Amino acid sequence: MRTLILGIAGAAMVAVAAGAIFLFAQDRLAEPEAPRPDAVVEVSGAEIGGPFTLTTHEGERVTAEGLIDGPTLVYFGYTFCPDVCPIDAVVMADATRILAERGIDVTPVFVTVDPERDTAEALGGFVEAMHPEMVGLTGAPEEIKAAADAYKVFYSRVEQPDSAIGYLMNHTSFTYFMTAPEEIGALFRHGASAEVIADEVSRVMGAAG
Ligand code: NI
């Protein structure tokens, strides 16, 4: 029994390590250009955002209009992600805390690109560990696709037949600052720090008066 448990733990660790290397390689493939001046992407005039109807981690149906009724940070990822998504979710939560200290209330939103595994319950455990105000969103595959399309998010399933995790999701990893359902205020690449996000959001909010 002990050997079996150790064997499973070992296999899981190898799977996680392989996943991390895989994602690192994917990032390199997806973003060959370097260096960048910083993690803030120019968005003036960009058409990003749009309508969606999804289900929160508490099981409520919400629309973009209903949810994004104030400053909102949005991220598309999945809770099984071995490294990138948990890091970005922590950064989004930290940025939310920094902004709250400055008197700017933003709602952090984590939208899954893996609705098969990210049920409302699975998302609940994830977002509640990140920030008490974080909203997890899931839905039917076509609902997720519609939301992802609105945000120009790309994702695809990558089978991992030799791994305990089964499959990974290859996906873009931007953090969106939305001031309205169809109005983007700022866009951040993976790697943006909580301070960089908070400073840019503060700047945009200040400019908006
Ligand atoms: Ni991820």
CSV table of C-alpha atoms and ligand atoms in Angstrom, one decimal:
chain,number,residue,atom,x,y,z
A,1,MET,CA,0.0,0.0,0.0
A,2,ARG,CA,2.8,2.4,0.9
A,3,THR,CA,4.6,1.5,-2.2
A,4,LEU,CA,1.5,2.2,-4.2
A,5,ILE,CA,0.9,5.6,-2.6
A,6,LEU,CA,4.5,6.6,-3.1
A,7,GLY,CA,4.3,5.4,-6.7
A,8,ILE,CA,1.2,7.5,-7.3
A,9,ALA,CA,2.8,10.5,-5.6
A,10,GLY,CA,5.9,10.0,-7.7
A,11,ALA,CA,3.9,9.8,-10.9
A,12,ALA,CA,2.0,12.9,-10.0
A,13,MET,CA,5.2,14.9,-9.4
A,14,VAL,CA,6.6,13.7,-12.7
A,15,ALA,CA,3.4,14.8,-14.4
A,16,VAL,CA,3.5,18.2,-12.8
A,17,ALA,CA,7.1,18.7,-13.7
A,18,ALA,CA,6.4,17.6,-17.3
A,19,GLY,CA,3.4,19.9,-17.5
A,20,ALA,CA,5.5,22.8,-16.3
A,21,ILE,CA,8.2,22.2,-18.9
A,22,PHE,CA,5.6,21.7,-21.5
A,23,LEU,CA,3.9,25.0,-20.7
A,24,PHE,CA,7.2,26.8,-20.6
A,25,ALA,CA,7.9,25.4,-24.1
A,26,GLN,CA,4.5,26.5,-25.3
A,27,ASP,CA,5.0,30.0,-23.9
A,28,ARG,CA,8.3,30.2,-25.8
A,29,LEU,CA,6.6,29.0,-29.0
A,30,ALA,CA,3.7,31.3,-28.7
A,31,GLU,CA,5.7,34.4,-27.8
A,32,PRO,CA,9.0,34.4,-29.7
A,33,GLU,CA,9.6,38.1,-29.6
A,34,ALA,CA,11.7,39.5,-26.8
A,35,PRO,CA,12.6,41.7,-25.0
A,36,ARG,CA,9.5,43.7,-24.1
A,37,PRO,CA,9.5,47.1,-22.5
A,38,ASP,CA,7.1,45.9,-19.8
A,39,ALA,CA,4.0,43.8,-19.2
A,40,VAL,CA,1.4,46.4,-20.2
A,41,VAL,CA,0.0,46.0,-23.7
A,42,GLU,CA,-1.3,49.0,-25.6
A,43,VAL,CA,-5.0,48.7,-26.0
A,44,SER,CA,-6.3,52.1,-27.2
A,45,GLY,CA,-9.1,51.4,-29.7
A,46,ALA,CA,-8.9,47.6,-29.2
A,47,GLU,CA,-12.2,45.8,-29.4
A,48,ILE,CA,-11.9,43.4,-26.5
A,49,GLY,CA,-14.8,42.2,-24.4
A,50,GLY,CA,-18.4,41.6,-25.1
A,51,PRO,CA,-21.5,39.8,-24.0
A,52,PHE,CA,-21.5,36.4,-22.3
A,53,THR,CA,-23.7,34.4,-20.1
A,54,LEU,CA,-22.0,32.0,-17.6
A,55,THR,CA,-22.4,30.4,-14.3
A,56,THR,CA,-20.6,31.6,-11.1
A,57,HIS,CA,-18.8,29.3,-8.7
A,58,GLU,CA,-21.9,29.8,-6.5
A,59,GLY,CA,-24.1,28.4,-9.2
A,60,GLU,CA,-25.7,31.7,-10.3
A,61,ARG,CA,-26.3,32.5,-13.9
A,62,VAL,CA,-24.7,35.9,-14.8
A,63,THR,CA,-24.3,38.0,-17.9
A,64,ALA,CA,-21.4,40.3,-18.7
A,65,GLU,CA,-23.7,43.3,-18.2
A,66,GLY,CA,-24.7,42.0,-14.8
A,67,LEU,CA,-21.2,41.1,-13.6
A,68,ILE,CA,-19.0,43.8,-15.0
A,69,ASP,CA,-21.0,46.7,-13.5
A,70,GLY,CA,-17.8,48.4,-12.2
A,71,PRO,CA,-14.0,48.0,-12.5
A,72,THR,CA,-13.2,44.3,-13.1
A,73,LEU,CA,-10.1,42.2,-13.6
A,74,VAL,CA,-10.7,39.2,-15.9
A,75,TYR,CA,-8.5,36.2,-16.5
A,76,PHE,CA,-9.1,33.0,-18.6
A,77,GLY,CA,-7.4,29.9,-17.3
A,78,TYR,CA,-8.1,26.6,-15.5
A,79,THR,CA,-7.7,25.3,-12.0
A,80,PHE,CA,-5.7,22.2,-13.1
A,81,CYS,CA,-3.0,24.4,-14.7
A,82,PRO,CA,0.3,23.2,-13.2
A,83,ASP,CA,1.8,26.7,-13.0
A,84,VAL,CA,0.8,29.7,-15.1
A,85,CYS,CA,-2.9,30.1,-14.0
A,86,PRO,CA,-2.4,29.8,-10.2
A,87,ILE,CA,0.4,32.4,-10.4
A,88,ASP,CA,-1.7,34.8,-12.5
A,89,ALA,CA,-4.7,34.3,-10.2
A,90,VAL,CA,-2.5,35.1,-7.1
A,91,VAL,CA,-1.2,38.2,-8.9
A,92,MET,CA,-4.8,39.2,-9.7
A,93,ALA,CA,-5.8,38.7,-6.1
A,94,ASP,CA,-2.8,40.7,-4.9
A,95,ALA,CA,-3.5,43.6,-7.3
A,96,THR,CA,-7.1,43.6,-6.0
A,97,ARG,CA,-5.8,44.0,-2.5
A,98,ILE,CA,-3.4,46.8,-3.4
A,99,LEU,CA,-6.1,48.7,-5.2
A,100,ALA,CA,-8.5,48.3,-2.3
A,101,GLU,CA,-5.9,49.9,-0.1
A,102,ARG,CA,-5.9,52.8,-2.5
A,103,GLY,CA,-9.7,53.1,-2.4
A,104,ILE,CA,-10.3,51.5,-5.8
A,105,ASP,CA,-12.6,48.5,-5.6
A,106,VAL,CA,-12.2,46.0,-8.5
A,107,THR,CA,-13.8,42.6,-8.9
A,108,PRO,CA,-11.4,39.8,-9.9
A,109,VAL,CA,-13.0,37.3,-12.2
A,110,PHE,CA,-11.5,33.9,-13.2
A,111,VAL,CA,-13.1,32.3,-16.3
A,112,THR,CA,-12.3,28.7,-16.9
A,113,VAL,CA,-11.3,27.4,-20.3
A,114,ASP,CA,-11.7,23.8,-19.0
A,115,PRO,CA,-15.4,23.5,-18.1
A,116,GLU,CA,-15.2,19.7,-18.2
A,117,ARG,CA,-13.1,19.6,-15.0
A,118,ASP,CA,-13.9,23.1,-13.6
A,119,THR,CA,-17.3,22.7,-12.3
A,120,ALA,CA,-18.8,25.4,-10.1
A,121,GLU,CA,-17.6,23.4,-7.1
A,122,ALA,CA,-14.1,23.0,-8.3
A,123,LEU,CA,-13.8,26.7,-9.2
A,124,GLY,CA,-15.2,27.6,-5.8
A,125,GLY,CA,-12.4,26.0,-3.9
A,126,PHE,CA,-9.9,27.7,-6.2
A,127,VAL,CA,-11.2,31.2,-6.2
A,128,GLU,CA,-12.1,31.3,-2.5
A,129,ALA,CA,-8.5,30.4,-1.7
A,130,MET,CA,-7.3,33.3,-3.9
A,131,HIS,CA,-9.5,36.2,-2.7
A,132,PRO,CA,-12.9,36.5,-1.0
A,133,GLU,CA,-14.3,38.7,-3.8
A,134,MET,CA,-13.0,36.6,-6.7
A,135,VAL,CA,-15.7,35.2,-8.9
A,136,GLY,CA,-15.2,31.9,-10.8
A,137,LEU,CA,-17.1,31.4,-14.0
A,138,THR,CA,-17.8,28.2,-15.8
A,139,GLY,CA,-20.5,27.1,-18.3
A,140,ALA,CA,-21.3,24.9,-21.2
A,141,PRO,CA,-18.5,24.5,-23.7
A,142,GLU,CA,-20.2,26.8,-26.3
A,143,GLU,CA,-20.8,29.5,-23.6
A,144,ILE,CA,-17.1,29.4,-22.7
A,145,LYS,CA,-16.2,29.6,-26.3
A,146,ALA,CA,-18.4,32.7,-26.8
A,147,ALA,CA,-16.8,34.4,-23.9
A,148,ALA,CA,-13.3,33.5,-25.0
A,149,ASP,CA,-14.0,34.8,-28.5
A,150,ALA,CA,-15.2,38.1,-27.1
A,151,TYR,CA,-11.9,38.5,-25.3
A,152,LYS,CA,-9.8,37.1,-28.2
A,153,VAL,CA,-8.7,34.2,-26.0
A,154,PHE,CA,-7.3,31.1,-27.6
A,155,TYR,CA,-7.3,27.7,-25.9
A,156,SER,CA,-7.0,24.1,-26.9
A,157,ARG,CA,-6.9,20.8,-25.2
A,158,VAL,CA,-3.5,19.0,-25.3
A,159,GLU,CA,-3.7,15.3,-24.4
A,160,GLN,CA,-1.2,13.9,-22.0
A,161,PRO,CA,-1.7,10.2,-22.4
A,162,ASP,CA,1.3,9.3,-20.2
A,163,SER,CA,0.4,11.6,-17.4
A,164,ALA,CA,-2.0,11.2,-14.4
A,165,ILE,CA,-3.4,14.6,-15.2
A,166,GLY,CA,-4.9,13.3,-18.5
A,167,TYR,CA,-4.8,16.6,-20.5
A,168,LEU,CA,-3.6,20.1,-20.2
A,169,MET,CA,-5.1,23.3,-21.8
A,170,ASN,CA,-2.9,25.4,-23.9
A,171,HIS,CA,-4.2,29.0,-23.6
A,172,THR,CA,-3.4,32.6,-23.8
A,173,SER,CA,-2.7,34.1,-20.4
A,174,PHE,CA,-3.5,37.8,-20.4
A,175,THR,CA,-5.1,39.7,-17.6
A,176,TYR,CA,-7.8,42.2,-18.7
A,177,PHE,CA,-8.9,45.3,-16.9
A,178,MET,CA,-12.4,46.1,-17.9
A,179,THR,CA,-14.2,49.3,-17.1
A,180,ALA,CA,-17.4,48.1,-18.8
A,181,PRO,CA,-18.5,44.9,-20.5
A,182,GLU,CA,-17.2,46.1,-23.9
A,183,GLU,CA,-14.6,48.6,-22.7
A,184,ILE,CA,-11.1,47.5,-21.9
A,185,GLY,CA,-9.0,49.8,-19.8
A,186,ALA,CA,-5.8,47.9,-19.7
A,187,LEU,CA,-4.2,44.6,-20.8
A,188,PHE,CA,-1.4,42.7,-19.1
A,189,ARG,CA,0.8,39.9,-20.2
A,190,HIS,CA,1.6,36.9,-18.0
A,191,GLY,CA,4.5,38.1,-15.8
A,192,ALA,CA,3.0,41.4,-14.9
A,193,SER,CA,3.4,42.0,-11.2
A,194,ALA,CA,0.5,42.9,-8.9
A,195,GLU,CA,2.2,46.3,-8.5
A,196,VAL,CA,2.3,46.9,-12.3
A,197,ILE,CA,-1.3,45.9,-12.6
A,198,ALA,CA,-2.4,48.1,-9.7
A,199,ASP,CA,-0.4,51.1,-10.9
A,200,GLU,CA,-1.8,50.9,-14.4
A,201,VAL,CA,-5.4,50.4,-13.2
A,202,SER,CA,-4.9,53.4,-10.8
A,203,ARG,CA,-3.7,55.4,-13.8
A,204,VAL,CA,-6.7,54.5,-16.0
A,205,MET,CA,-9.1,55.1,-13.1
A,206,GLY,CA,-7.5,58.5,-12.4
A,207,ALA,CA,-7.7,59.5,-16.1
A,208,ALA,CA,-11.4,58.5,-16.1
A,209,GLY,CA,-11.9,60.8,-13.1
B,1,NI,NI,-2.8,28.0,-17.3
